mmCIF file of C-alpha atoms in Angstrom:
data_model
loop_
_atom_site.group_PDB
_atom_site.id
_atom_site.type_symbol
_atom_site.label_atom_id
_atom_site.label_comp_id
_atom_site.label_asym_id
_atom_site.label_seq_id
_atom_site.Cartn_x
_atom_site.Cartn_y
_atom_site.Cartn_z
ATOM 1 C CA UNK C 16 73.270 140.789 52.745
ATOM 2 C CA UNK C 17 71.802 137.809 54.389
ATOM 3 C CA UNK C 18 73.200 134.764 53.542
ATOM 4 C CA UNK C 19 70.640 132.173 51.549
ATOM 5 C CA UNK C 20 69.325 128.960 52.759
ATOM 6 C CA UNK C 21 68.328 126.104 50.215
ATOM 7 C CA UNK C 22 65.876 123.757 51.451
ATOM 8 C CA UNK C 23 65.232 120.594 49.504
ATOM 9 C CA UNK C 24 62.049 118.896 51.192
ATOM 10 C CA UNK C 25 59.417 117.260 49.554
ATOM 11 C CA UNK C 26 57.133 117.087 52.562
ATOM 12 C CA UNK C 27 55.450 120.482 52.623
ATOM 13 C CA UNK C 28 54.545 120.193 56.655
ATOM 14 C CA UNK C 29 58.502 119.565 57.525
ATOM 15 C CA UNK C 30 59.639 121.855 54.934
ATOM 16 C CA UNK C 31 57.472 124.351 57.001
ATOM 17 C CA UNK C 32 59.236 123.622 60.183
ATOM 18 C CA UNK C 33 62.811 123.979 58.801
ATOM 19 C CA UNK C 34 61.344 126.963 57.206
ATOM 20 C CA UNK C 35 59.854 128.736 60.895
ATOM 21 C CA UNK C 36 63.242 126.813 62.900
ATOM 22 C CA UNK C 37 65.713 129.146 60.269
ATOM 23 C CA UNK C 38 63.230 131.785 60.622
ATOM 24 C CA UNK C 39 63.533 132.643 64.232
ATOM 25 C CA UNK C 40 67.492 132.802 64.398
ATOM 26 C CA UNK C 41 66.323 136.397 62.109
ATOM 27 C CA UNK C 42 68.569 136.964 59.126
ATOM 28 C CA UNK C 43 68.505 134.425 56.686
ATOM 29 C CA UNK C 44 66.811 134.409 53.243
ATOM 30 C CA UNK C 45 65.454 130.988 52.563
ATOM 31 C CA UNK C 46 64.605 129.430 49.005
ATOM 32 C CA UNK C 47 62.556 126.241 49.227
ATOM 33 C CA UNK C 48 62.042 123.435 46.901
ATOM 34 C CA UNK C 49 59.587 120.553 46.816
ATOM 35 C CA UNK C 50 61.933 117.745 45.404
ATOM 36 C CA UNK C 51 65.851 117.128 44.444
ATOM 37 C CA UNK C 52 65.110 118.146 41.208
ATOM 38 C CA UNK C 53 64.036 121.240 41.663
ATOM 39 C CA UNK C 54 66.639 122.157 43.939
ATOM 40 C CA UNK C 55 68.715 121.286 41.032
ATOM 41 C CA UNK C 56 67.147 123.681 38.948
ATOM 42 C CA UNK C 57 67.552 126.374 41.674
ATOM 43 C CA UNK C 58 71.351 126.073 42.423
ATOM 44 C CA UNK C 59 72.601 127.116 38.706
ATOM 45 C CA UNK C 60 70.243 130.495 39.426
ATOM 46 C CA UNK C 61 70.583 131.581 42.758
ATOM 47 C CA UNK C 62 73.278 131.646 45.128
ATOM 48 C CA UNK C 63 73.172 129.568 48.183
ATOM 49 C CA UNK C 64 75.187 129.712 51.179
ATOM 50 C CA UNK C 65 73.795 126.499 52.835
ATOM 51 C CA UNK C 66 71.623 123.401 51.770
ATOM 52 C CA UNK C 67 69.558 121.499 53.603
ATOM 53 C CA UNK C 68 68.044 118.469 52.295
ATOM 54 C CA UNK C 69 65.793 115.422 52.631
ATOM 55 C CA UNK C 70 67.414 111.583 51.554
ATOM 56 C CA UNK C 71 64.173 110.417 50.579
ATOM 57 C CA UNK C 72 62.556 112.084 48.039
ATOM 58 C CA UNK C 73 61.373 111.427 44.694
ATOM 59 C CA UNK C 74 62.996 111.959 41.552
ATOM 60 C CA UNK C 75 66.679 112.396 42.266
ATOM 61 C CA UNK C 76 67.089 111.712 45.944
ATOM 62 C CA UNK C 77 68.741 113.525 48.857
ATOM 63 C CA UNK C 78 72.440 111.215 48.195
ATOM 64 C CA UNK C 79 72.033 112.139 44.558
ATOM 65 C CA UNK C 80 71.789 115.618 45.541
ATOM 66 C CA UNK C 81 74.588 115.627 48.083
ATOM 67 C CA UNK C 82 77.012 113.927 45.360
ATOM 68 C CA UNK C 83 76.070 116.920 42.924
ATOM 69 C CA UNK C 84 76.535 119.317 45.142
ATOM 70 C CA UNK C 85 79.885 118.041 46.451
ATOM 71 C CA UNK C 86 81.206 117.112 43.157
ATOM 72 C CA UNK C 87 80.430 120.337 41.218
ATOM 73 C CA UNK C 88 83.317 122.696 41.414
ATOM 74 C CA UNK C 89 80.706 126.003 42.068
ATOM 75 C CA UNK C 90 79.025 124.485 44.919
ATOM 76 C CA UNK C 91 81.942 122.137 46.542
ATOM 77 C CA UNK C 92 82.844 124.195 49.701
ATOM 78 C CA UNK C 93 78.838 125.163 50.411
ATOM 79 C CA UNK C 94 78.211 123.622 53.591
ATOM 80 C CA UNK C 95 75.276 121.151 53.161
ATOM 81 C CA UNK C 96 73.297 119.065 56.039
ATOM 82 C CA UNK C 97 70.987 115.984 55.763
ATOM 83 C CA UNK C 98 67.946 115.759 58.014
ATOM 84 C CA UNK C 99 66.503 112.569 56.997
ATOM 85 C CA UNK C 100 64.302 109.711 58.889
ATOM 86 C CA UNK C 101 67.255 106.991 58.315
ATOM 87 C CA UNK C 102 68.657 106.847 61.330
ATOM 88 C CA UNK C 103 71.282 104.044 60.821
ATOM 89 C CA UNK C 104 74.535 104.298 61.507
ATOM 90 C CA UNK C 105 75.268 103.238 57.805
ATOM 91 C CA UNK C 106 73.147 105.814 56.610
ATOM 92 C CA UNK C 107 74.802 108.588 58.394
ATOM 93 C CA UNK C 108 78.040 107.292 57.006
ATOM 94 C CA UNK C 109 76.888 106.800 53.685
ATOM 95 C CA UNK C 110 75.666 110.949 53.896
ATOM 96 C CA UNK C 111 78.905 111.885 55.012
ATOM 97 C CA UNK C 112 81.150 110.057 52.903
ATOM 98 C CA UNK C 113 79.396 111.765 49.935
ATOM 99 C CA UNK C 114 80.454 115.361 51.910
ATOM 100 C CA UNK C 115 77.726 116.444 53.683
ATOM 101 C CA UNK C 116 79.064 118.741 56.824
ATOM 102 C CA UNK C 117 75.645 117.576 58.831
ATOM 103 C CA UNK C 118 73.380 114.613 59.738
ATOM 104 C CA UNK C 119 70.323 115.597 61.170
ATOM 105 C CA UNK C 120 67.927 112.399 62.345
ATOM 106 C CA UNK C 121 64.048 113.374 62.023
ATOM 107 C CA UNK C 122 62.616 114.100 64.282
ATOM 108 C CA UNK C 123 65.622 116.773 64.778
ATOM 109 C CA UNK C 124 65.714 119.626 67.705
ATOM 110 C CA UNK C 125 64.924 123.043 66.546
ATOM 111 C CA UNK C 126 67.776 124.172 69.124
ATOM 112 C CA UNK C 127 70.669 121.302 67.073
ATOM 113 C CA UNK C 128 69.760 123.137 63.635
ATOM 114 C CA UNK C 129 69.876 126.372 64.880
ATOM 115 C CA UNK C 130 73.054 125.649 66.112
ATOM 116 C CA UNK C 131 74.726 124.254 63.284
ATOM 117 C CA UNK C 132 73.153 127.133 61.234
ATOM 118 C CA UNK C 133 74.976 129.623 63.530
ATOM 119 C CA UNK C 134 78.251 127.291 63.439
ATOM 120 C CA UNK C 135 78.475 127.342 59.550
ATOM 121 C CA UNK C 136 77.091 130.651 58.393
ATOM 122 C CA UNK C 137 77.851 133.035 61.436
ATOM 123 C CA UNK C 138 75.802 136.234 61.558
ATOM 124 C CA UNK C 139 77.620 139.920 61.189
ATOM 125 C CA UNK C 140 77.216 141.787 64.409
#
């Protein structure tokens, strides 16, 4: 079973190259959503293996999301990165102090996510 990728994102152009960067590693099954609060909405449903989100988004942000995430007893040991266009060092901190395992800084390498993909949810042979 391939493991399940949440992408919160709400621009639909980067969305679409996290979506095409996951896609060529092969294997992964990858559920999208266009805000915080959707992906919200999507985490009771479905299970994920992996987040990825945006910090700046509307409604309920990517920090919000992050402390959810990390704070809800279900989803506490998913492994969850930020890729996000704050690129301070306080930002970064601020991301992982609320538990994110990843800080991505737009604009990211393909090749860095791919890698931490393949670091936290290892295909089987």
């Amino acid at each position: 079973m391939a493991a399940k990728i949440l992408i919160a994102e709400d621009s639909p152009t980067m969305r679409s190259l996290i979506v095409s960067t996951i896609a060529a590693l092969g294997d992964y099954e990858i559920v999208e959503a266009a805000n915080g609060f959707e992906a919200l909405r999507i985490l009771p449903r479905e299970k994920v293996d992996l987040v990825i989100t945006d910090i700046n988004m509307p409604d309920i942000n990517g920090l919000e999301l992050v402390s959810f995430v990390k704070n809800n007893p279900n989803y506490q040991n998913t492994p969850l990165f930020i890729i996000s266009t704050e690129s301070s060092e306080r930002d970064r901190e601020k991301g992982m102090a609320l538990g994110a395992d990843a800080y991505l800084v737009k604009p990211f390498s393909p090749e860095e996510l791919q890698s931490l993909i393949r670091q936290y949810l290892p295909q089987e042979a």
